Tab-separated table of C-alpha atoms and ligand atoms in Angstrom:
chain	number	residue	atom	x	y	z
X	15	MET	CA	50.734	12.758	19.635
X	16	SER	CA	48.281	10.973	17.373
X	17	ARG	CA	44.772	12.518	17.128
X	18	PRO	CA	41.970	10.361	18.580
X	19	VAL	CA	40.226	8.364	15.802
X	20	ALA	CA	36.486	8.971	15.638
X	21	PRO	CA	34.621	5.722	16.279
X	22	ALA	CA	33.101	4.212	13.116
X	23	PRO	CA	29.423	5.123	12.810
X	24	GLN	CA	26.972	2.483	13.936
X	25	ARG	CA	25.293	0.616	11.116
X	26	PHE	CA	21.644	-0.323	10.750
X	27	TYR	CA	19.707	-2.821	8.640
X	28	VAL	CA	15.948	-2.388	8.156
X	29	GLU	CA	13.676	-5.198	6.878
X	30	THR	CA	10.213	-4.035	5.798
X	31	LEU	CA	7.194	-6.327	5.541
X	32	GLY	CA	3.577	-5.630	4.642
X	33	CYS	CA	2.027	-2.768	2.670
X	34	PRO	CA	3.300	0.431	1.019
X	35	LYS	CA	2.286	2.375	4.146
X	36	ASN	CA	4.790	0.319	6.119
X	37	GLN	CA	7.398	1.094	3.468
X	38	VAL	CA	6.886	4.802	4.092
X	39	ASP	CA	7.228	4.249	7.851
X	40	SER	CA	10.526	2.434	7.259
X	41	ASP	CA	11.804	5.255	5.037
X	42	LYS	CA	11.064	7.728	7.795
X	43	LEU	CA	12.563	5.519	10.461
X	44	ILE	CA	15.718	5.293	8.327
X	45	GLY	CA	15.679	9.092	8.173
X	46	THR	CA	15.759	9.269	11.992
X	47	LEU	CA	18.580	6.716	12.259
X	48	ILE	CA	20.635	8.640	9.702
X	49	ALA	CA	19.902	11.839	11.636
X	50	ASP	CA	21.268	9.993	14.679
X	51	GLY	CA	24.531	9.566	12.803
X	52	MET	CA	24.041	5.934	11.855
X	53	VAL	CA	24.620	4.536	8.365
X	54	GLY	CA	22.633	1.908	6.524
X	55	THR	CA	23.931	-1.462	5.373
X	56	ASP	CA	22.292	-4.225	3.388
X	57	ARG	CA	24.456	-6.840	5.103
X	58	ILE	CA	23.028	-8.297	8.333
X	59	ASP	CA	26.456	-9.402	9.546
X	60	GLU	CA	27.705	-5.802	9.419
X	61	ALA	CA	24.765	-4.272	11.262
X	62	ASP	CA	24.874	-2.982	14.853
X	63	LEU	CA	21.113	-2.533	14.762
X	64	VAL	CA	18.603	-4.755	12.927
X	65	VAL	CA	15.014	-3.516	12.684
X	66	VAL	CA	12.075	-5.579	11.427
X	67	ASN	CA	9.062	-3.471	10.441
X	68	THR	CA	6.294	-6.036	10.746
X	69	CYS	CA	2.774	-6.576	9.366
X	70	ALA	CA	-0.130	-7.927	11.422
X	71	PHE	CA	-3.043	-7.620	8.966
X	72	ILE	CA	-3.826	-11.338	8.672
X	73	ASP	CA	-2.501	-14.672	9.951
X	74	GLU	CA	-0.274	-15.266	6.926
X	75	ALA	CA	1.391	-11.857	7.383
X	76	ARG	CA	1.977	-12.478	11.082
X	77	ARG	CA	3.619	-15.827	10.366
X	78	GLU	CA	5.910	-14.180	7.806
X	79	SER	CA	6.810	-11.491	10.353
X	80	ILE	CA	7.761	-14.016	13.042
X	81	ASP	CA	9.736	-16.152	10.574
X	82	THR	CA	11.644	-13.074	9.421
X	83	VAL	CA	12.506	-12.036	12.987
X	84	LEU	CA	13.788	-15.525	13.838
X	85	THR	CA	15.821	-15.740	10.615
X	86	LEU	CA	17.459	-12.352	11.210
X	87	ASP	CA	18.152	-13.335	14.818
X	88	GLU	CA	20.152	-16.300	13.551
X	89	GLN	CA	22.003	-14.177	10.997
X	90	ARG	CA	22.897	-11.252	13.240
X	91	ARG	CA	26.322	-10.755	14.838
X	92	ASP	CA	26.782	-11.077	18.629
X	93	GLY	CA	25.974	-7.759	20.268
X	94	THR	CA	23.757	-6.579	17.421
X	95	ARG	CA	20.482	-5.121	18.668
X	96	LEU	CA	17.332	-6.695	17.201
X	97	VAL	CA	14.263	-4.465	17.253
X	98	VAL	CA	10.749	-5.402	16.166
X	99	THR	CA	8.455	-2.525	15.190
X	100	GLY	CA	5.393	-1.949	13.016
X	101	CYS	CA	1.870	-3.361	13.268
X	102	MET	CA	2.715	-6.582	15.126
X	103	ALA	CA	4.684	-4.647	17.738
X	104	GLU	CA	1.792	-2.239	18.183
X	105	ARG	CA	-0.920	-4.894	18.188
X	106	TYR	CA	0.774	-7.526	20.371
X	107	GLY	CA	3.410	-5.461	22.300
X	108	ALA	CA	3.792	-7.268	25.633
X	109	GLU	CA	2.741	-10.662	24.234
X	110	LEU	CA	5.386	-10.374	21.531
X	111	THR	CA	8.067	-9.359	24.017
X	112	GLU	CA	7.251	-12.498	26.023
X	113	ALA	CA	7.030	-14.761	22.968
X	114	LEU	CA	10.316	-13.532	21.463
X	115	PRO	CA	12.946	-13.369	24.240
X	116	GLU	CA	15.664	-13.077	21.589
X	117	VAL	CA	14.379	-9.628	20.590
X	118	ASP	CA	16.003	-6.635	22.342
X	119	GLN	CA	13.130	-4.188	21.893
X	120	VAL	CA	9.517	-4.410	20.750
X	121	ALA	CA	8.720	-0.862	19.708
X	122	GLY	CA	5.113	0.051	18.949
X	123	PHE	CA	4.159	3.131	16.939
X	124	GLY	CA	5.731	6.325	18.131
X	125	VAL	CA	8.440	4.541	20.159
X	126	PRO	CA	11.995	5.722	19.413
X	127	ILE	CA	14.448	3.110	18.172
X	128	GLY	CA	18.219	3.113	18.187
X	129	GLY	CA	20.069	5.627	20.403
X	130	ARG	CA	17.127	7.913	21.342
X	131	GLN	CA	15.766	7.870	24.934
X	132	ARG	CA	12.101	6.844	25.293
X	133	ARG	CA	9.495	8.738	27.341
X	134	ASP	CA	6.055	7.724	28.550
X	135	LEU	CA	3.813	7.062	25.594
X	136	ILE	CA	0.154	7.300	24.659
X	137	PRO	CA	-1.262	3.988	23.300
X	138	VAL	CA	-2.056	4.664	19.592
X	139	THR	CA	-5.708	3.576	19.967
X	140	ALA	CA	-6.218	6.378	22.494
X	141	LEU	CA	-4.858	8.925	20.048
X	142	THR	CA	-7.136	11.655	18.714
X	143	THR	CA	-6.297	13.847	15.758
X	144	ASP	CA	-4.686	16.329	18.157
X	145	ASP	CA	-2.420	13.818	19.891
X	146	VAL	CA	0.983	13.331	18.244
X	147	PRO	CA	3.199	10.390	19.333
X	148	GLU	CA	6.819	11.085	20.431
X	149	LEU	CA	8.196	9.694	17.183
X	150	ASP	CA	5.543	10.873	14.771
X	151	LEU	CA	6.580	8.938	11.694
X	152	LEU	CA	3.664	10.386	9.746
X	153	ASN	CA	5.164	13.879	9.627
X	154	LEU	CA	8.864	13.069	9.818
X	155	PRO	CA	11.144	13.935	6.878
X	156	ARG	CA	12.575	11.125	4.780
X	157	PRO	CA	15.624	10.687	2.577
X	158	ARG	CA	15.480	11.483	-1.148
X	159	SER	CA	14.078	8.516	-3.087
X	160	ALA	CA	16.565	6.189	-4.791
X	161	VAL	CA	14.053	5.381	-7.562
X	162	PRO	CA	11.979	7.787	-9.716
X	163	TRP	CA	8.779	7.089	-7.755
X	164	ALA	CA	7.766	7.037	-4.092
X	165	TYR	CA	4.835	6.291	-1.824
X	166	VAL	CA	3.587	9.265	0.193
X	167	LYS	CA	1.358	8.494	3.189
X	168	ILE	CA	-1.212	11.267	3.622
X	169	ALA	CA	-3.000	9.974	6.722
X	170	GLU	CA	-2.677	7.369	9.447
X	171	GLY	CA	-5.410	5.149	10.886
X	172	CYS	CA	-9.013	4.604	9.795
X	173	ASP	CA	-12.504	5.615	10.989
X	174	ARG	CA	-14.357	2.795	9.252
X	175	SER	CA	-15.256	-0.553	10.834
X	176	CYS	CA	-15.214	-3.189	8.101
X	177	GLY	CA	-16.185	-6.493	9.637
X	178	PHE	CA	-12.992	-8.386	8.794
X	179	CYS	CA	-10.462	-5.675	9.562
X	180	ALA	CA	-8.455	-5.108	12.740
X	181	ILE	CA	-6.401	-2.185	11.407
X	182	PRO	CA	-8.364	0.556	13.217
X	183	SER	CA	-7.747	-1.319	16.474
X	184	PHE	CA	-3.978	-0.868	16.231
X	185	ARG	CA	-3.449	1.967	13.749
X	186	GLY	CA	-6.062	4.106	15.564
X	187	PRO	CA	-8.567	6.644	14.244
X	188	GLN	CA	-7.822	8.520	11.014
X	189	ARG	CA	-5.264	11.309	11.368
X	190	SER	CA	-4.861	13.376	8.186
X	191	ARG	CA	-1.625	15.262	7.586
X	192	ASP	CA	-1.378	18.947	6.757
X	193	VAL	CA	-1.281	19.703	3.027
X	194	VAL	CA	1.917	21.714	3.539
X	195	SER	CA	3.637	18.733	5.162
X	196	ILE	CA	2.576	16.414	2.309
X	197	LEU	CA	3.673	18.801	-0.450
X	198	GLY	CA	6.939	19.438	1.378
X	199	GLU	CA	7.628	15.700	1.392
X	200	VAL	CA	6.733	15.431	-2.303
X	201	ASP	CA	9.284	18.134	-3.132
X	202	GLN	CA	11.913	16.546	-0.886
X	203	LEU	CA	11.630	13.159	-2.567
X	204	GLU	CA	12.533	14.549	-6.008
X	205	VAL	CA	10.639	11.869	-7.925
X	206	ARG	CA	8.694	11.780	-11.208
X	207	GLU	CA	5.816	9.726	-9.776
X	208	VAL	CA	4.124	9.976	-6.387
X	209	VAL	CA	1.845	7.180	-5.160
X	210	LEU	CA	-0.528	8.529	-2.509
X	211	VAL	CA	-1.401	5.959	0.181
X	212	ALA	CA	-3.428	5.746	3.389
X	213	GLN	CA	-5.715	3.144	4.939
X	214	ASP	CA	-8.737	5.002	3.521
X	215	LEU	CA	-7.269	7.456	1.018
X	216	ALA	CA	-10.409	9.175	-0.270
X	217	SER	CA	-11.490	9.995	3.296
X	218	TYR	CA	-8.506	12.315	3.625
X	219	GLY	CA	-9.439	15.415	5.595
X	220	LYS	CA	-12.780	14.152	6.944
X	221	ASP	CA	-11.257	13.922	10.450
X	222	ARG	CA	-10.304	17.624	10.318
X	223	PRO	CA	-13.572	19.294	9.256
X	224	ASP	CA	-12.363	22.820	10.149
X	225	GLU	CA	-9.018	22.853	8.345
X	226	LEU	CA	-9.608	20.230	5.597
X	227	GLY	CA	-12.993	18.489	5.433
X	228	ALA	CA	-14.552	15.797	3.223
X	229	GLY	CA	-13.446	15.915	-0.407
X	230	SER	CA	-10.032	17.399	0.440
X	231	ILE	CA	-8.410	14.599	-1.525
X	232	VAL	CA	-9.436	16.385	-4.757
X	233	PRO	CA	-7.449	19.630	-4.318
X	234	LEU	CA	-4.603	17.573	-2.845
X	235	VAL	CA	-4.380	15.385	-5.966
X	236	ARG	CA	-4.408	18.496	-8.141
X	237	ALA	CA	-1.715	20.164	-6.012
X	238	VAL	CA	0.553	17.101	-6.161
X	239	ALA	CA	-0.068	16.774	-9.922
X	240	GLU	CA	1.331	20.281	-10.368
X	241	ARG	CA	4.580	19.205	-8.684
X	242	VAL	CA	5.320	15.831	-10.252
X	243	ASP	CA	4.795	14.186	-13.637
X	244	ARG	CA	2.561	11.469	-12.253
X	245	VAL	CA	0.328	11.121	-9.199
X	246	ARG	CA	-1.275	7.733	-8.507
X	247	LEU	CA	-3.805	6.806	-5.817
X	248	LEU	CA	-4.092	3.512	-3.944
X	249	TYR	CA	-6.842	2.247	-1.583
X	250	LEU	CA	-9.976	4.067	-2.786
X	251	TYR	CA	-13.109	3.157	-0.827
X	252	PRO	CA	-15.854	3.024	-3.498
X	253	SER	CA	-18.428	5.269	-1.787
X	254	ASP	CA	-15.951	8.179	-1.867
X	255	LEU	CA	-15.253	7.943	-5.582
X	256	SER	CA	-16.919	11.269	-6.423
X	257	ASP	CA	-17.162	12.800	-9.910
X	258	GLU	CA	-14.714	15.490	-8.778
X	259	LEU	CA	-12.185	12.860	-7.680
X	260	ILE	CA	-12.573	10.934	-10.938
X	261	ASP	CA	-11.977	14.161	-12.872
X	262	ALA	CA	-8.908	15.024	-10.792
X	263	VAL	CA	-7.444	11.547	-11.343
X	264	CYS	CA	-8.118	11.617	-15.079
X	265	ASP	CA	-6.777	15.183	-15.416
X	266	SER	CA	-3.557	14.085	-13.699
X	267	GLY	CA	-2.710	11.920	-16.723
X	268	VAL	CA	-2.689	8.727	-14.638
X	269	PRO	CA	-6.232	7.309	-15.032
X	270	TYR	CA	-5.541	4.435	-12.635
X	271	PHE	CA	-8.240	3.409	-10.162
X	272	ASP	CA	-7.400	1.088	-7.250
X	273	LEU	CA	-10.883	0.337	-5.926
X	274	SER	CA	-11.063	-1.507	-2.607
X	275	LEU	CA	-14.295	-3.468	-3.342
X	276	GLN	CA	-13.789	-6.657	-1.271
X	277	HIS	CA	-16.985	-8.285	-2.629
X	278	VAL	CA	-20.004	-7.461	-4.866
X	279	SER	CA	-22.883	-9.316	-3.227
X	280	LYS	CA	-25.110	-6.750	-1.477
X	281	PRO	CA	-26.140	-8.934	1.509
X	282	LEU	CA	-22.558	-10.070	2.016
X	283	LEU	CA	-21.188	-6.528	1.806
X	284	ARG	CA	-23.652	-5.492	4.473
X	285	ARG	CA	-22.457	-8.409	6.596
X	286	MET	CA	-18.943	-7.004	6.013
X	287	ARG	CA	-20.269	-3.630	7.182
X	288	ARG	CA	-19.355	-2.114	3.846
X	289	TRP	CA	-21.103	0.054	1.275
X	290	GLY	CA	-22.163	-0.744	-2.267
X	291	ASP	CA	-22.976	-3.662	-4.527
X	292	GLY	CA	-21.946	-5.096	-7.875
X	293	ASP	CA	-24.400	-3.032	-9.935
X	294	ARG	CA	-23.274	0.237	-8.430
X	295	PHE	CA	-19.606	-0.696	-8.866
X	296	SER	CA	-20.209	-1.654	-12.513
X	297	ARG	CA	-21.984	1.635	-13.210
X	298	ARG	CA	-19.105	3.618	-11.655
X	299	ILE	CA	-16.525	1.738	-13.685
X	300	ALA	CA	-18.575	2.325	-16.855
X	301	ASP	CA	-18.778	6.040	-15.972
X	302	ILE	CA	-15.020	6.235	-15.713
X	303	ARG	CA	-14.474	4.291	-18.947
X	304	SER	CA	-16.851	6.601	-20.814
X	305	ARG	CA	-14.824	9.540	-19.539
X	306	GLU	CA	-11.426	7.835	-20.021
X	307	PRO	CA	-11.397	4.714	-22.262
X	308	GLY	CA	-7.740	4.044	-21.392
X	309	ALA	CA	-8.399	3.964	-17.657
X	310	ALA	CA	-6.844	1.060	-15.721
X	311	PHE	CA	-8.470	-0.676	-12.741
X	312	ARG	CA	-7.265	-2.744	-9.815
X	313	SER	CA	-9.285	-4.264	-7.000
X	314	ASN	CA	-9.077	-6.729	-4.124
X	315	PHE	CA	-11.654	-9.268	-2.995
X	316	ILE	CA	-12.098	-11.427	0.095
X	317	VAL	CA	-13.249	-15.016	-0.442
X	318	GLY	CA	-14.850	-17.131	2.267
X	319	TYR	CA	-16.206	-14.379	4.510
X	320	PRO	CA	-18.572	-15.937	7.091
X	321	GLY	CA	-21.940	-16.554	5.453
X	322	GLU	CA	-20.676	-16.409	1.841
X	323	THR	CA	-23.120	-18.495	-0.215
X	324	ASP	CA	-22.756	-20.156	-3.614
X	325	ASP	CA	-24.890	-17.366	-5.018
X	326	ASP	CA	-22.616	-14.693	-3.491
X	327	HIS	CA	-19.652	-16.412	-5.095
X	328	ASP	CA	-21.386	-16.721	-8.457
X	329	GLN	CA	-22.166	-13.011	-8.361
X	330	LEU	CA	-18.463	-12.272	-7.825
X	331	VAL	CA	-17.449	-14.559	-10.688
X	332	ARG	CA	-19.938	-12.828	-13.015
X	333	PHE	CA	-18.704	-9.389	-11.898
X	334	VAL	CA	-15.064	-10.281	-12.555
X	335	GLU	CA	-16.012	-11.612	-15.995
X	336	GLU	CA	-18.030	-8.498	-16.897
X	337	ALA	CA	-15.885	-5.791	-15.284
X	338	GLN	CA	-12.696	-6.879	-17.073
X	339	LEU	CA	-10.436	-5.181	-14.517
X	340	ASP	CA	-6.725	-5.015	-15.296
X	341	TRP	CA	-5.554	-6.359	-11.951
X	342	CYS	CA	-7.284	-8.175	-9.065
X	343	GLY	CA	-6.067	-9.691	-5.821
X	344	PHE	CA	-8.125	-12.461	-4.154
X	345	PHE	CA	-7.540	-13.275	-0.481
X	346	SER	CA	-9.043	-15.919	1.770
X	347	TYR	CA	-10.901	-14.561	4.779
X	348	SER	CA	-8.770	-14.569	7.952
X	349	ALA	CA	-10.591	-14.472	11.303
X	350	GLU	CA	-9.056	-11.566	13.226
X	351	ASP	CA	-9.387	-11.232	17.015
X	352	GLY	CA	-11.523	-8.336	18.072
X	353	THR	CA	-13.231	-7.890	14.700
X	354	PHE	CA	-16.999	-7.992	14.109
X	355	ALA	CA	-16.653	-10.943	11.730
X	356	ALA	CA	-14.789	-13.080	14.282
X	357	GLY	CA	-18.084	-13.463	16.102
X	358	LEU	CA	-20.175	-14.376	13.080
X	359	ASP	CA	-21.612	-17.796	12.257
X	360	GLY	CA	-21.552	-19.307	8.784
X	361	ALA	CA	-17.866	-20.239	8.514
X	362	VAL	CA	-17.071	-21.408	4.966
X	363	ASP	CA	-15.355	-24.782	4.559
X	364	PRO	CA	-11.620	-24.164	3.857
X	365	ALA	CA	-11.667	-26.598	0.916
X	366	LEU	CA	-14.518	-24.625	-0.654
X	367	VAL	CA	-12.655	-21.350	-0.048
X	368	HIS	CA	-9.639	-22.861	-1.777
X	369	GLU	CA	-11.788	-23.923	-4.733
X	370	ARG	CA	-13.421	-20.499	-5.070
X	371	LEU	CA	-10.048	-18.734	-4.848
X	372	ALA	CA	-8.574	-20.957	-7.568
X	373	GLU	CA	-11.555	-20.335	-9.864
X	374	LEU	CA	-11.363	-16.536	-9.445
X	375	ARG	CA	-7.577	-16.361	-9.832
X	376	GLU	CA	-7.623	-18.468	-12.973
X	377	LEU	CA	-10.396	-16.333	-14.448
X	378	GLN	CA	-8.605	-13.063	-13.624
X	379	ASP	CA	-5.221	-14.254	-14.887
X	380	ALA	CA	-6.837	-14.870	-18.276
X	381	ILE	CA	-8.514	-11.440	-18.236
X	382	THR	CA	-5.262	-9.696	-17.284
X	383	ALA	CA	-3.368	-11.563	-20.029
X	384	ASP	CA	-6.033	-10.632	-22.612
X	385	ARG	CA	-5.926	-6.978	-21.608
X	386	ARG	CA	-2.147	-7.047	-21.952
X	387	ASP	CA	-2.350	-8.740	-25.357
X	388	GLU	CA	-4.685	-5.969	-26.541
X	389	LEU	CA	-1.777	-3.515	-26.114
X	390	ILE	CA	0.527	-5.304	-28.580
X	391	GLY	CA	1.261	-2.910	-31.433
X	392	ALA	CA	0.363	0.174	-29.416
X	393	THR	CA	2.781	3.000	-28.627
X	394	VAL	CA	2.717	3.707	-24.913
X	395	GLU	CA	4.465	6.180	-22.619
X	396	VAL	CA	6.588	4.652	-19.873
X	397	LEU	CA	8.424	5.990	-16.858
X	398	VAL	CA	11.732	4.111	-16.722
X	399	ASP	CA	12.127	2.913	-13.127
X	400	GLU	CA	15.460	1.152	-13.607
X	401	VAL	CA	17.569	-0.125	-16.499
X	402	GLY	CA	15.293	-2.240	-18.709
X	403	VAL	CA	12.140	-1.730	-16.609
X	404	GLY	CA	9.370	0.784	-17.143
X	405	ARG	CA	5.709	1.350	-16.309
X	406	THR	CA	2.826	2.984	-18.144
X	407	HIS	CA	-0.079	4.590	-16.265
X	408	ARG	CA	-1.610	1.090	-16.113
X	409	GLU	CA	0.954	-0.363	-13.694
X	410	ALA	CA	1.441	0.654	-10.079
X	411	PRO	CA	4.939	-0.028	-8.744
X	412	GLU	CA	5.599	-3.318	-6.976
X	413	ILE	CA	2.031	-4.719	-7.273
X	414	ASP	CA	1.202	-4.799	-11.022
X	415	GLY	CA	3.138	-6.018	-14.073
X	416	ILE	CA	6.012	-4.138	-15.710
X	417	VAL	CA	7.116	-3.146	-19.201
X	418	HIS	CA	10.446	-4.563	-20.362
X	419	VAL	CA	12.165	-1.723	-22.224
X	420	ALA	CA	15.466	-1.154	-24.032
X	421	ALA	CA	18.461	-1.008	-21.689
X	422	ASP	CA	19.608	2.326	-23.111
X	423	LEU	CA	16.597	4.225	-21.754
X	424	ALA	CA	17.702	6.268	-18.756
X	425	PRO	CA	16.102	5.538	-15.377
X	426	GLY	CA	13.947	8.485	-14.366
X	427	SER	CA	13.111	9.403	-17.971
X	428	PHE	CA	9.843	9.127	-19.869
X	429	ALA	CA	9.836	7.424	-23.264
X	430	ALA	CA	7.337	6.483	-25.957
X	431	VAL	CA	7.839	2.803	-26.740
X	432	GLU	CA	6.117	0.288	-28.982
X	433	VAL	CA	4.628	-2.812	-27.344
X	434	VAL	CA	5.827	-5.840	-29.309
X	435	ASP	CA	4.794	-8.672	-26.989
X	436	ALA	CA	3.038	-9.591	-23.734
X	437	LEU	CA	4.223	-12.198	-21.227
X	438	GLY	CA	1.374	-12.767	-18.802
X	439	PRO	CA	1.150	-9.570	-16.681
X	440	ASP	CA	4.252	-7.996	-18.289
X	441	LEU	CA	4.724	-6.226	-21.613
X	442	VAL	CA	7.755	-6.238	-23.892
X	443	ALA	CA	8.508	-2.987	-25.704
X	444	ALA	CA	10.944	-1.961	-28.402
X	445	GLY	CA	12.588	1.315	-29.323
X	446	GLY	CA	12.053	4.374	-27.250
X	447	ASP	CA	11.826	8.052	-28.092
X	448	PRO	CA	12.455	10.226	-25.054
X	449	VAL	CA	9.367	12.247	-24.111
X	450	GLY	CA	10.282	15.781	-23.070
X	451	GLU	CA	8.558	17.847	-20.372
X	452	ASP	CA	6.646	19.895	-22.966
X	453	ASP	CA	5.418	16.787	-24.839
X	454	ARG	CA	3.746	15.342	-21.775
M	30	SF4	S1	-11.361	0.938	5.203
M	30	SF4	FE1	-12.010	-0.954	6.160
M	30	SF4	S2	-10.516	-2.459	5.396
M	30	SF4	FE2	-9.616	-0.460	5.088
M	30	SF4	S3	-8.369	-0.050	6.915
M	30	SF4	FE3	-10.407	0.847	7.237
M	30	SF4	S4	-11.569	-0.708	8.355
M	30	SF4	FE4	-9.793	-1.717	7.402
């Protein structure tokens, strides 16, 4: 009598949109599906379950999310479950379910996907630091990384109220993870570089004054730096860039500062309900450069925020010219329901926004290219991410340029290479002497 054949495991396909924090959520979701006995596939037509992890930050991102869902719906096999999760599912739950009848499940944060049974849930905006959702992605384990770097999310949510931002309304108040849980994940990933992410990274621990407290990001960076070759930080709110944090970042060997500035005009920043101004930002950047001349900087700016004047714009242009940052992103203001800014007067004409964006992007592209050209002839240390592709401390994965390196350098290794050319944001390097643990 023939033995019963075990049914083939169900297969899943996960599409991730949006920011690195969403990427971490997808990794953890994949971990739960694998724990449920499913296997991944990168072919839609083979999948029994298709999950779209959406982004809802601004209009453009929402449109991309909907387009992706509809495209995958067309590509999926009959009987394949289509699940929409992530920020759009959390922010527009019932509306989305109604608007997308083709979708089998709209699963907000904390809602199990795949085979697991769901129970009554707490809406994420009602969460406090003590509440943990049923499927607490934040603290779930994740599979070993397939590349030599990984994002690690150290907190969920945000306690700030920037005028243009709806994230706190659907990601909830800040919820910092335990240090033990973070370090455990770092060890589990087995990577050479860890990129720490959160909505408001430098505020890590402020929401848990008894166990962690303000400034906890500093010992955390130092603890992670002891475990991996490189630790990089994204999303630093400028008011929390303390001397201790700057020292910890520089001591880690990755003097890379991703400063979330958004604008430099003082009156406009106040209208955005944000701290700081161009002079203070310039002084902080100069401080860092005096401490670490090779430091690299990234920032993002919003153009066309309600009430933005010609003078505000001119201030931003002057700042970009003088600050000479390595990388900048410029985004047009998007009116978000429920935000403070949605109720403001002083809307900026879209054609003018377009003009200002073009001017800033052109200016920054030239600055970035010049800063890359300055590296020609230098010997730099790269982490080889994949065959032919590396990054120095100046490039964050996926958002900055890369270094084209010799194909014989092993992925996951460090090498000293000579920069022989620059192609816009990317560098071209030759040679490559492996850099051993002790030489770093
Ligand atoms: S810091 Fe401001 S922009 Fe960033 S997530 Fe929080 S509210 Fe939004």
